[in-house]
Amino acid sequence: MDDDEHISGPDGVRPDEQPRRARWSALFNFTTRDHAVPLTLALVFSVISGIVIPAASIFMGRIFNQFTEFGGGKIGGSELVRKVSINCIALVAIGTGSWLLNGGYFMFWLVFGELQAKTVRDKLFDGLMQKDMEWYDLRKNGVGALIPRLQSQIRELQMATSQPLGLVIQYTVTAVAALGVALYHSWKLTLVTLATFPVAAAVLSYTSHKIQPAIDAQEASLNRASKCSTNAISSIETVKCFNGQDGEVKQYVSVIKKAASAYFLQAHANAFQIGFVCLITKAMFVQGFWYGSALIEAQKISSGDVLTTFWAALMATQAVEQILPQMIVLEKGRAAGATLQAIRLRVELGRRITEMAGKQEPIECKGDIDIRGLSFSYPARPDQLAVDNVTLFFPAGETTFVVGGSGSGKSTLGNLIMRYYSHWSGNISIDGNAIQTLDLGWLRHHVTLVQQQSILFNETLFRNIAFGRRDHESVSKEEIREACQAALLQPTINDLPEGLETVVSSGGQSMSGGQRQRIAIARARLRDTPILILDESTSALDYISRSLVMDAIREWRRGKTTIIITHDISQIFENDFVYVMENGKIVQEGYKAKLEKEVAGTFRSFMQKAPASKVGEDDMDDHPFIKRRNASRAKSEGNVLSSNHIPSSGSTDSLDIQFPQKVQYIPTIFGGSATDLRFRRPSQNQLSPVTLSSVPSPHVRTPIGMELVEMSGLKTRERRADVLHRTTPAPNPLTLTTTMMARPRRTRHHRKVDKDRQVDGYQISSLKKIMATIWPNLDTIGRTRFVLGFFCAFLHAAATPTFSFLFSKLLATFFAASGRKQAALRWCLAMIGVAIGDGIARYLMHFLLEACGQAWIDRLRTEAYKRILDQARAWFDMEKNDVSRLSECLDRNAEEMRNLVGRFAGFVFVAAAMISIALIWSLVICWKLTIVGIASAPVMYAVTRGFEYVSGKWEGQSNDAAEAAGAIFMETFSNVKLVRALTLENFFRKKYAVATKHTLRVGLKRSAYSGLFYGLSESGILFITALIFYYGAVLVSSGQFKTADILSVFTMLTFSIANANSIISFIPQINSSRDTATRLLRLAYLPRESHEDNGIARMSTPLPIYLRNLSFAYQTRPSQLVLNKISLEITAHSSIAIVGASGSGKSTIASLLLGLYPLSSSSLDAIPPPLTYNGVSSRDVHIHWLRSQIAVVPQTPVLFPTTIAGNIAYGFPEGGESSSAIAEAAKRAGIHDFITSLPRSYGTVIGDGGQGLSGGQAQRIAIARALVRKPKLLILDEATSALDNENARIVCDTVQRLVRRRYSSRAMMSSIKEEKMTTIEDVAEDDGYQDDEGMAVLIITHAREMIQVAERIVVLDQGRVAECGTWDELMSSQKGKTHGEVTGELKRLLSGGEWQGPGGDGGGGTRFGEVNWGS
């Protein structure tokens, strides 16, 4: 299936989840009955507060009429003051009511928005928790990119349904009410005034229709940008090691540019709407006043009615103008609401199907697993069967191995048994019950799946292990200790600063792969379910740790069903039954002993081939560990049936603190000859169905070569073959029971917020500081737009006082003695000119500033992204720098930040310029009245600043709470498989519920405090207007100023103050943008003080590399040395293997060689330096150059969401590596044949949202990525841990050729000149490496065959070099004998050992009593 076929929506959702067209009702898609009260109150307050302005217009019209009557000589000065005073008192009363009404309206709309956000969060969380894995697999951009976009859309919906929606409703009511007032006083004049409104409505509707596609296109681009940043940041080590920063930034910038282009279309349409409405509005006044003058001339209407009508019409049109800036917010909100609703409906549809599935809860689980005719293909590639008609039986109480190469389908079995996927053909049953009929919770409480990629949650280590138990809240420390002991976790716990109470980061990336696997095993040990599936769960452990852990697992799992999926057959005993898979089919099955004898069988390919050098093999056989292990095996395989008592599946208790000598009990209830027991499969038709006794009997699985016995008078049967041949399941009269869920204790999961508002330790920046970053981050075109934008803003600001002055002159014609009509026409034409100029200025202002805002945030988010990728590796371990927070900052925070320039800066500038012009003009005309107006400014400033402070404080806390909830959302669904496997759905539901409730509480407090100050700031203009009117009446009545002058000042001040007052409504949004801007600016101005930017030295080669007494500790644990006085020499043509137990510091050496972590300054000052490259200190080496010379294959492979060819050539400039070189590297990694079998070959998209690959396939692509670079130093960090033996041998052979060639190059160097390099060219052609004569190979491994490849071996123990030498030297060493035992560290590591618990001598390392178990 094509990558674009299964998902095409902008947010990574399928086509059937995309709304055809977003309706306005989408804003209320998540409104419930619980929202009825706040929504009703919000509507009521909006309606009533919307009537306030029209009501005020009535009294203001009366005041103007009284001034007109005074100017016409109809009333005297005292009468004017008396009447104006009455109307001013009425305005004050309306202002008081406005305070309460606007405060209430603002508060309840914020409450409604918070409730909407909580509802959509809860519904999406619950719904996504119910979705099957098919839904997750089909996300085009992957879950990692989908979740941040969902969070952004939730925010957009919340913003739209808060104040902006309230403003639109309020202003709509204002417009309708004002229109009603105008119609009441003069319907003819009102209709003439609004004659052009239908034209304006049609134009606005057309442009609004054009905005939606642009919004969708922008969302699609932002989703892809989020995917890019999320993948790069989560894979930062790989990005750094392969110098992929520039490529990642380039890809990110290209996607951001597409998003910017889409936003330009939105800005253009929105700016056109605003400019057009401005023109139409002023044109309405011109035509209305001209017609009003004619009506007064004909004495059909009084001047007071004309003024009231005009004032009401003015307020109606101003209300419409105020609606337009909110429309873009509402447009995005309804698009977000529609998309979220589409996902929710799809999710709920899936949930109903899931709930209809099985409800059966058997009383007990014996553990029989019967798989018949199973076929399955993953949703992302439906044409390729992962398993093809396989039939298997895993009998209760026994351990069975499933072996297969990478991509053979073995891991799919675990996924299907866990019922991650619901669509397959065939049947899977447990104890005779089809798993579809079983309750999903019951199933996962009785089956544990431990996968290779072990994931940890952002909790304490104690809690991470306790999650294994259903009642994890009541797990005791003693139980945790036993589980840790079984998984050899003592050294790891002892190294942690707070022991078990240490909080691990999300995913546990701060720990090694082996440590994470041991934690997962400890979790499974604590869980102790009847059925356990281990899927490559020990692949990251060294041999001795793996052996000890496997010994502990065998002891623990005695009498319980255990399925071990692996490609490592070293832990399989002779009497273990094995299924062998290849290409999704079962190709072999039987006991290991028999399979080993089948020369042509696939199983033979997994057997360890004898190494090229056999020196030391005999010594290993004599090693005490091997002797003891072999004796244990012999005992378990030779005498298990000699006892009269055979324990049942329940006879073995939990793992003891100290295990007794191992005796492997092998239960069975089948009969027949020894050679027939398990080799007679369904493919051998000689077997016929056998009826099982309904009486459960003790049973054993009889090893090869042993006599069958009868127990309890019942003849044993070949149960496995019998079960596989039953045509119908046997009756299973099980009693169903209700599973009781433990109630977790309530805990706080939200991040505490400081009383002093800070963002990640930084004080929220002032608007001045934020705005100061605009000019430096704009190019020439951007700066030109910026200047022109503010010039147009100045023109718009000047247009309003000019228009108001002309308007006052037009008013003066109402009481002119003569020439009224001609004067009115003259002033009307002048007003038309101003209207046209103002309309154009407003269009250009909005568009140019929006374009500047977009360019500004694109520059900042690009710079932030660059600096993020340039930070030292340790920076990413901090909680404030986790992936979800950084992705949200680059996405949502940047989008909100743009509004500071695009929407708010222009308005603030216009308000300031408008008031300045109006004040100067007014001072010239009537300075006394203007001074009174200026005197009220400090009061309004104090009120506005108070509102800004309160709003900013609570906006920041609200953002913090929402961010914390988003992090939990991200953690849950990025690890959804593990959450379901551990049945932690309820835990994360409650954890998320606590976070969302806290977010709601903060939001409610924010709405209450902000509403109080908002109402006061909104009503302040009415108090000031009343004061100005009253004092103006006093001035004109005393004859100090002319009536016309007073009216001019009135109109200029009221027009300007009304426009400036509209800025107050933007304060909450400005504060939100200021808060998010601070978060993005923190990243955009991250210091470039990383050690990665210090060095400048570049050499022809980094070799030789010297480590001299190098010690190192991670910044998070500075007191605990990971490496202690390590000395190592890496020269050209050398191959070195670094060996040691898990956590001994092997991978840390690789990290230091790659410059991922800096050495301490004190150690760097040492002479000679502790780490040098070709004689140059690591401090002085150019790190990016260094990484271009080194290639690494990490233990955990990382795939990027691009093509296979792009993944292999990752880090090269575009087109920097030929397809032939890529194919050659793939061949040497053993992945070429698989790639060419895909429909698109090397063009197949993989990674998040693309073609799914097995762990082994991903590892081989990672190996090819390293080989294609032809490095000077190749580091293989457990490069074969995820590979089956055959593919591991391919890689091993490749390394052997490289090493052999290093040796050949060294030996032949003296003869090359004489032989014209013919020989070396042949070798180079054979290897495909023609320019790497100086390459060295560093092998970090647990695998014996990889160790033997190396010329020199360095063995680490607890951060120190325990021994060093060649294979022959170390294996023949007899040093350090103690009580007759050889204690060579390499021998001990390779031999394995028997788990003996505390005080035993098999495990080594930290003893149980020495462990720091925390407080």
Short mmCIF file of C-alpha atoms in Angstrom, two decimals, residues 348-674:
data_model
loop_
_atom_site.label_atom_id
_atom_site.label_comp_id
_atom_site.label_asym_id
_atom_site.label_seq_id
_atom_site.Cartn_x
_atom_site.Cartn_y
_atom_site.Cartn_z
CA GLU A 348 -16.21 5.59 19.07
CA LEU A 349 -17.22 3.38 16.17
CA GLY A 350 -14.19 1.24 16.89
CA ARG A 351 -14.96 1.26 20.60
CA ARG A 352 -18.44 -0.10 20.07
CA ILE A 353 -16.99 -2.97 18.08
CA THR A 354 -14.42 -3.67 20.77
CA GLU A 355 -16.99 -3.65 23.53
CA MET A 356 -19.06 -6.22 21.64
CA ALA A 357 -16.06 -8.56 21.74
CA GLY A 358 -15.55 -11.28 24.32
CA LYS A 359 -16.79 -11.04 27.88
CA GLN A 360 -15.72 -14.46 29.07
CA GLU A 361 -13.58 -14.55 32.23
CA PRO A 362 -12.58 -18.11 33.16
CA ILE A 363 -11.88 -18.82 36.81
CA GLU A 364 -8.38 -20.10 36.10
CA CYS A 365 -5.88 -20.07 33.29
CA LYS A 366 -3.97 -23.31 32.80
CA GLY A 367 -2.02 -21.96 29.86
CA ASP A 368 -2.76 -24.16 26.84
CA ILE A 369 -2.39 -22.06 23.69
CA ASP A 370 -3.75 -23.60 20.50
CA ILE A 371 -3.14 -21.82 17.19
CA ARG A 372 -4.71 -23.30 14.05
CA GLY A 373 -4.42 -22.17 10.47
CA LEU A 374 -3.44 -18.63 11.48
CA SER A 375 -2.85 -16.10 8.72
CA PHE A 376 -2.37 -12.38 9.24
CA SER A 377 -1.07 -9.30 7.46
CA TYR A 378 -0.42 -5.92 9.02
CA PRO A 379 -2.82 -3.13 8.02
CA ALA A 380 -0.02 -1.04 6.53
CA ARG A 381 0.88 -3.86 4.11
CA PRO A 382 -2.23 -6.00 3.58
CA ASP A 383 -0.78 -7.78 0.55
CA GLN A 384 2.11 -9.27 2.54
CA LEU A 385 1.32 -12.05 5.01
CA ALA A 386 3.26 -11.78 8.24
CA VAL A 387 2.15 -15.29 9.24
CA ASP A 388 0.83 -17.71 6.68
CA ASN A 389 -1.41 -20.60 7.73
CA VAL A 390 0.60 -21.54 10.81
CA THR A 391 -0.52 -24.15 13.33
CA LEU A 392 1.16 -24.39 16.74
CA PHE A 393 0.39 -25.67 20.18
CA PHE A 394 1.97 -24.41 23.39
CA PRO A 395 1.02 -26.82 26.20
CA ALA A 396 0.31 -25.57 29.68
CA GLY A 397 3.20 -25.53 32.11
CA GLU A 398 5.94 -25.93 29.52
CA THR A 399 8.57 -23.74 27.93
CA THR A 400 8.55 -23.60 24.14
CA PHE A 401 10.91 -21.73 21.85
CA VAL A 402 10.00 -20.00 18.59
CA VAL A 403 13.05 -19.41 16.44
CA GLY A 404 13.27 -17.54 13.19
CA GLY A 405 15.15 -14.97 11.21
CA SER A 406 14.34 -11.28 11.14
CA GLY A 407 10.94 -10.72 9.54
CA SER A 408 9.97 -14.38 9.78
CA GLY A 409 6.76 -13.53 11.66
CA LYS A 410 7.69 -14.80 15.10
CA SER A 411 7.01 -11.48 16.88
CA THR A 412 3.63 -11.32 15.16
CA LEU A 413 2.54 -14.36 17.18
CA GLY A 414 2.98 -12.40 20.41
CA ASN A 415 1.07 -9.44 19.03
CA LEU A 416 -1.85 -11.63 18.02
CA ILE A 417 -1.96 -13.63 21.26
CA MET A 418 -2.13 -10.28 23.10
CA ARG A 419 -4.96 -9.37 20.72
CA TYR A 420 -3.37 -6.12 19.63
CA TYR A 421 -4.96 -6.81 16.25
CA SER A 422 -8.46 -8.14 15.78
CA HIS A 423 -8.60 -9.21 12.15
CA TRP A 424 -7.02 -12.50 11.17
CA SER A 425 -8.01 -15.81 9.68
CA GLY A 426 -7.72 -19.01 11.65
CA ASN A 427 -8.14 -19.55 15.35
CA ILE A 428 -6.23 -18.78 18.55
CA SER A 429 -7.53 -20.29 21.75
CA ILE A 430 -6.41 -20.42 25.36
CA ASP A 431 -7.55 -23.44 27.35
CA GLY A 432 -10.04 -24.18 24.58
CA ASN A 433 -11.53 -20.67 24.56
CA ALA A 434 -11.14 -18.60 21.41
CA ILE A 435 -9.38 -15.42 22.51
CA GLN A 436 -12.03 -13.33 20.74
CA THR A 437 -14.52 -14.61 23.30
CA LEU A 438 -12.29 -13.77 26.26
CA ASP A 439 -12.55 -10.50 28.10
CA LEU A 440 -9.65 -8.36 26.91
CA GLY A 441 -8.71 -7.34 30.44
CA TRP A 442 -8.76 -10.95 31.61
CA LEU A 443 -6.59 -11.98 28.67
CA ARG A 444 -3.90 -9.39 29.34
CA HIS A 445 -3.98 -10.04 33.07
CA HIS A 446 -3.09 -13.67 32.36
CA VAL A 447 -0.64 -13.18 29.48
CA THR A 448 2.54 -11.09 29.70
CA LEU A 449 4.48 -10.01 26.63
CA VAL A 450 8.02 -8.70 27.11
CA GLN A 451 9.31 -7.19 23.89
CA GLN A 452 12.82 -6.39 22.74
CA GLN A 453 12.41 -2.62 22.89
CA SER A 454 11.76 -2.22 26.60
CA ILE A 455 9.94 1.00 27.44
CA LEU A 456 9.91 2.78 30.78
CA PHE A 457 7.44 5.41 31.95
CA ASN A 458 8.13 8.80 33.48
CA GLU A 459 7.78 7.42 37.00
CA THR A 460 10.10 6.08 39.68
CA LEU A 461 11.97 2.86 39.05
CA PHE A 462 9.92 1.31 41.85
CA ARG A 463 6.66 2.29 40.13
CA ASN A 464 7.93 1.11 36.73
CA ILE A 465 8.54 -2.36 38.13
CA ALA A 466 5.38 -2.33 40.24
CA PHE A 467 3.37 -1.72 37.07
CA GLY A 468 3.81 -5.41 36.44
CA ARG A 469 1.17 -6.13 39.05
CA ARG A 470 -2.49 -5.40 38.58
CA ASP A 471 -2.62 -3.98 42.09
CA HIS A 472 0.58 -2.00 41.60
CA GLU A 473 -0.41 0.48 44.30
CA SER A 474 -0.12 -2.20 46.97
CA VAL A 475 3.14 -3.81 45.88
CA SER A 476 5.60 -4.10 48.75
CA LYS A 477 9.26 -3.24 48.61
CA GLU A 478 10.13 -6.84 49.41
CA GLU A 479 8.30 -8.03 46.29
CA ILE A 480 10.16 -5.47 44.22
CA ARG A 481 13.44 -6.66 45.67
CA GLU A 482 12.76 -10.27 44.68
CA ALA A 483 11.82 -9.20 41.15
CA CYS A 484 14.96 -7.06 40.86
CA GLN A 485 17.12 -9.88 42.06
CA ALA A 486 15.73 -12.22 39.43
CA ALA A 487 16.64 -9.70 36.71
CA LEU A 488 20.14 -8.89 38.04
CA LEU A 489 19.18 -5.28 38.66
CA GLN A 490 21.29 -4.80 41.77
CA PRO A 491 24.20 -2.92 40.11
CA THR A 492 21.82 -0.69 38.20
CA ILE A 493 19.85 0.23 41.30
CA ASN A 494 23.01 0.84 43.26
CA ASP A 495 24.22 3.30 40.61
CA LEU A 496 21.06 5.40 40.77
CA PRO A 497 21.15 8.44 43.05
CA GLU A 498 17.90 7.60 44.84
CA GLY A 499 17.81 3.88 44.31
CA LEU A 500 14.36 2.56 43.50
CA GLU A 501 12.87 6.01 44.06
CA THR A 502 14.83 7.50 41.17
CA VAL A 503 12.53 8.93 38.51
CA VAL A 504 13.48 7.66 35.08
CA SER A 505 12.78 9.78 32.05
CA SER A 506 9.98 8.95 29.66
CA GLY A 507 11.02 5.92 27.63
CA GLY A 508 13.98 5.31 29.95
CA GLN A 509 16.40 6.60 27.35
CA SER A 510 18.92 7.54 30.02
CA MET A 511 19.49 3.83 30.67
CA SER A 512 21.24 1.30 28.50
CA GLY A 513 19.31 -1.23 26.48
CA GLY A 514 20.40 -4.03 28.80
CA GLN A 515 19.28 -2.15 31.89
CA ARG A 516 15.89 -1.44 30.36
CA GLN A 517 15.48 -5.10 29.42
CA ARG A 518 16.28 -6.21 32.94
CA ILE A 519 13.71 -3.78 34.33
CA ALA A 520 11.15 -5.20 31.91
CA ILE A 521 12.00 -8.73 33.04
CA ALA A 522 11.71 -7.70 36.68
CA ARG A 523 8.31 -6.26 35.86
CA ALA A 524 7.29 -9.53 34.22
CA ARG A 525 8.62 -11.48 37.21
CA LEU A 526 6.48 -9.44 39.56
CA ARG A 527 3.49 -9.87 37.23
CA ASP A 528 3.96 -13.66 37.24
CA THR A 529 1.12 -14.53 34.87
CA PRO A 530 0.27 -18.10 33.83
CA ILE A 531 1.47 -17.32 30.30
CA LEU A 532 4.68 -15.44 29.53
CA ILE A 533 5.93 -14.45 26.08
CA LEU A 534 9.53 -13.27 25.87
CA ASP A 535 10.24 -11.66 22.51
CA GLU A 536 14.00 -11.15 22.20
CA SER A 537 13.79 -9.82 25.75
CA THR A 538 17.42 -10.58 26.66
CA SER A 539 19.09 -9.63 23.38
CA ALA A 540 20.79 -6.57 24.89
CA LEU A 541 22.36 -8.50 27.79
CA ASP A 542 25.88 -9.85 27.90
CA TYR A 543 26.23 -13.61 27.77
CA ILE A 544 26.68 -14.18 31.47
CA SER A 545 23.82 -11.88 32.41
CA ARG A 546 21.66 -13.49 29.76
CA SER A 547 22.52 -16.94 31.04
CA LEU A 548 21.85 -16.03 34.64
CA VAL A 549 18.59 -14.31 33.79
CA MET A 550 17.50 -17.26 31.67
CA ASP A 551 18.36 -19.62 34.51
CA ALA A 552 16.23 -17.51 36.83
CA ILE A 553 13.41 -17.45 34.30
CA ARG A 554 13.48 -21.23 33.92
CA GLU A 555 13.40 -21.69 37.66
CA TRP A 556 10.62 -19.17 38.08
CA ARG A 557 8.58 -20.43 35.12
CA ARG A 558 8.76 -24.07 36.09
CA GLY A 559 5.24 -25.45 35.61
CA LYS A 560 4.00 -22.35 33.78
CA THR A 561 3.48 -21.72 30.10
CA THR A 562 6.41 -19.82 28.64
CA ILE A 563 7.00 -18.90 25.01
CA ILE A 564 10.48 -17.62 24.20
CA ILE A 565 10.81 -15.94 20.82
CA THR A 566 14.44 -15.64 19.85
CA HIS A 567 17.11 -16.07 17.23
CA ASP A 568 19.70 -16.99 19.87
CA ILE A 569 19.70 -20.76 20.33
CA SER A 570 22.50 -20.78 22.91
CA GLN A 571 19.95 -20.82 25.75
CA ILE A 572 17.91 -23.70 24.33
CA PHE A 573 18.38 -27.04 26.08
CA GLU A 574 18.44 -30.38 24.31
CA ASN A 575 14.96 -31.29 25.53
CA ASP A 576 13.38 -27.90 24.71
CA PHE A 577 10.76 -27.98 22.02
CA VAL A 578 11.33 -25.54 19.18
CA TYR A 579 9.24 -24.13 16.35
CA VAL A 580 11.24 -22.72 13.47
CA MET A 581 9.66 -19.98 11.34
CA GLU A 582 10.66 -18.69 7.97
CA ASN A 583 8.73 -16.27 5.74
CA GLY A 584 5.71 -16.48 7.99
CA LYS A 585 5.50 -20.28 7.96
CA ILE A 586 6.45 -23.09 10.32
CA VAL A 587 9.22 -24.89 8.50
CA GLN A 588 10.47 -27.13 11.33
CA GLU A 589 9.34 -28.24 14.75
CA GLY A 590 10.66 -30.64 17.35
CA TYR A 591 13.14 -31.00 20.16
CA LYS A 592 16.42 -29.22 19.74
CA ALA A 593 18.34 -32.50 19.75
CA LYS A 594 16.42 -33.77 16.76
CA LEU A 595 16.51 -30.50 14.85
CA GLU A 596 20.28 -30.35 15.22
CA LYS A 597 20.52 -33.65 13.35
CA GLU A 598 18.46 -32.46 10.40
CA VAL A 599 21.25 -31.33 8.11
CA ALA A 600 18.98 -29.72 5.52
CA GLY A 601 16.77 -28.00 8.09
CA THR A 602 16.54 -24.27 8.68
CA PHE A 603 17.39 -24.76 12.35
CA ARG A 604 20.92 -25.75 11.40
CA SER A 605 21.48 -22.21 10.08
CA PHE A 606 20.92 -20.86 13.58
CA MET A 607 23.51 -23.12 15.16
CA GLN A 608 26.78 -21.47 16.01
CA LYS A 609 29.41 -22.23 13.39
CA ALA A 610 32.84 -23.06 14.66
CA PRO A 611 34.91 -19.87 14.65
CA ALA A 612 37.84 -19.48 12.33
CA SER A 613 40.18 -19.79 15.23
CA LYS A 614 39.45 -22.61 17.64
CA VAL A 615 42.07 -21.67 20.14
CA GLY A 616 40.57 -21.73 23.58
CA GLU A 617 37.56 -23.92 22.82
CA ASP A 618 38.79 -26.78 24.94
CA ASP A 619 39.66 -24.42 27.71
CA MET A 620 36.15 -23.11 27.72
CA ASP A 621 34.79 -26.61 28.14
CA ASP A 622 36.87 -26.95 31.27
CA HIS A 623 35.76 -23.63 32.66
CA PRO A 624 34.08 -24.04 36.08
CA PHE A 625 31.03 -22.05 35.02
CA ILE A 626 30.58 -24.29 32.00
CA LYS A 627 31.12 -27.44 34.06
CA ARG A 628 28.57 -26.38 36.62
CA ARG A 629 26.08 -25.34 33.95
CA ASN A 630 26.52 -28.58 32.00
CA ALA A 631 26.14 -30.60 35.15
CA SER A 632 22.97 -28.74 35.94
CA ARG A 633 21.64 -29.40 32.47
CA ALA A 634 22.56 -33.06 32.63
CA LYS A 635 20.86 -33.43 35.95
CA SER A 636 17.72 -31.72 34.73
CA GLU A 637 17.65 -33.71 31.50
CA GLY A 638 18.54 -37.11 32.89
CA ASN A 639 16.69 -37.76 36.10
CA VAL A 640 13.53 -35.70 36.17
CA LEU A 641 11.20 -38.71 36.16
CA SER A 642 12.96 -40.74 38.76
CA SER A 643 10.98 -39.12 41.52
CA ASN A 644 7.58 -40.40 42.48
CA HIS A 645 6.36 -36.88 42.90
CA ILE A 646 5.97 -34.67 39.86
CA PRO A 647 4.95 -31.11 40.76
CA SER A 648 1.94 -29.64 39.07
CA SER A 649 1.85 -26.25 37.46
CA GLY A 650 1.10 -24.66 40.73
CA SER A 651 3.66 -26.48 42.86
CA THR A 652 6.49 -24.05 42.24
CA ASP A 653 6.35 -20.94 44.33
CA SER A 654 7.77 -17.55 43.44
CA LEU A 655 11.48 -17.06 42.99
CA ASP A 656 13.31 -17.63 46.26
CA ILE A 657 16.01 -15.32 47.45
CA GLN A 658 18.51 -18.12 46.92
CA PHE A 659 17.75 -20.82 44.38
CA PRO A 660 18.51 -24.47 45.10
CA GLN A 661 20.51 -26.59 42.73
CA LYS A 662 18.54 -26.59 39.47
CA VAL A 663 16.28 -29.54 38.72
CA GLN A 664 14.13 -29.10 35.67
CA TYR A 665 10.74 -30.68 36.12
CA ILE A 666 9.04 -31.31 32.80
CA PRO A 667 5.30 -31.90 33.17
CA THR A 668 3.32 -33.83 30.57
CA ILE A 669 0.21 -36.02 30.24
CA PHE A 670 0.93 -37.65 26.91
CA GLY A 671 2.02 -41.18 26.08
CA GLY A 672 3.83 -43.03 23.32
CA SER A 673 7.45 -43.69 22.61
CA ALA A 674 10.07 -41.18 23.37
#
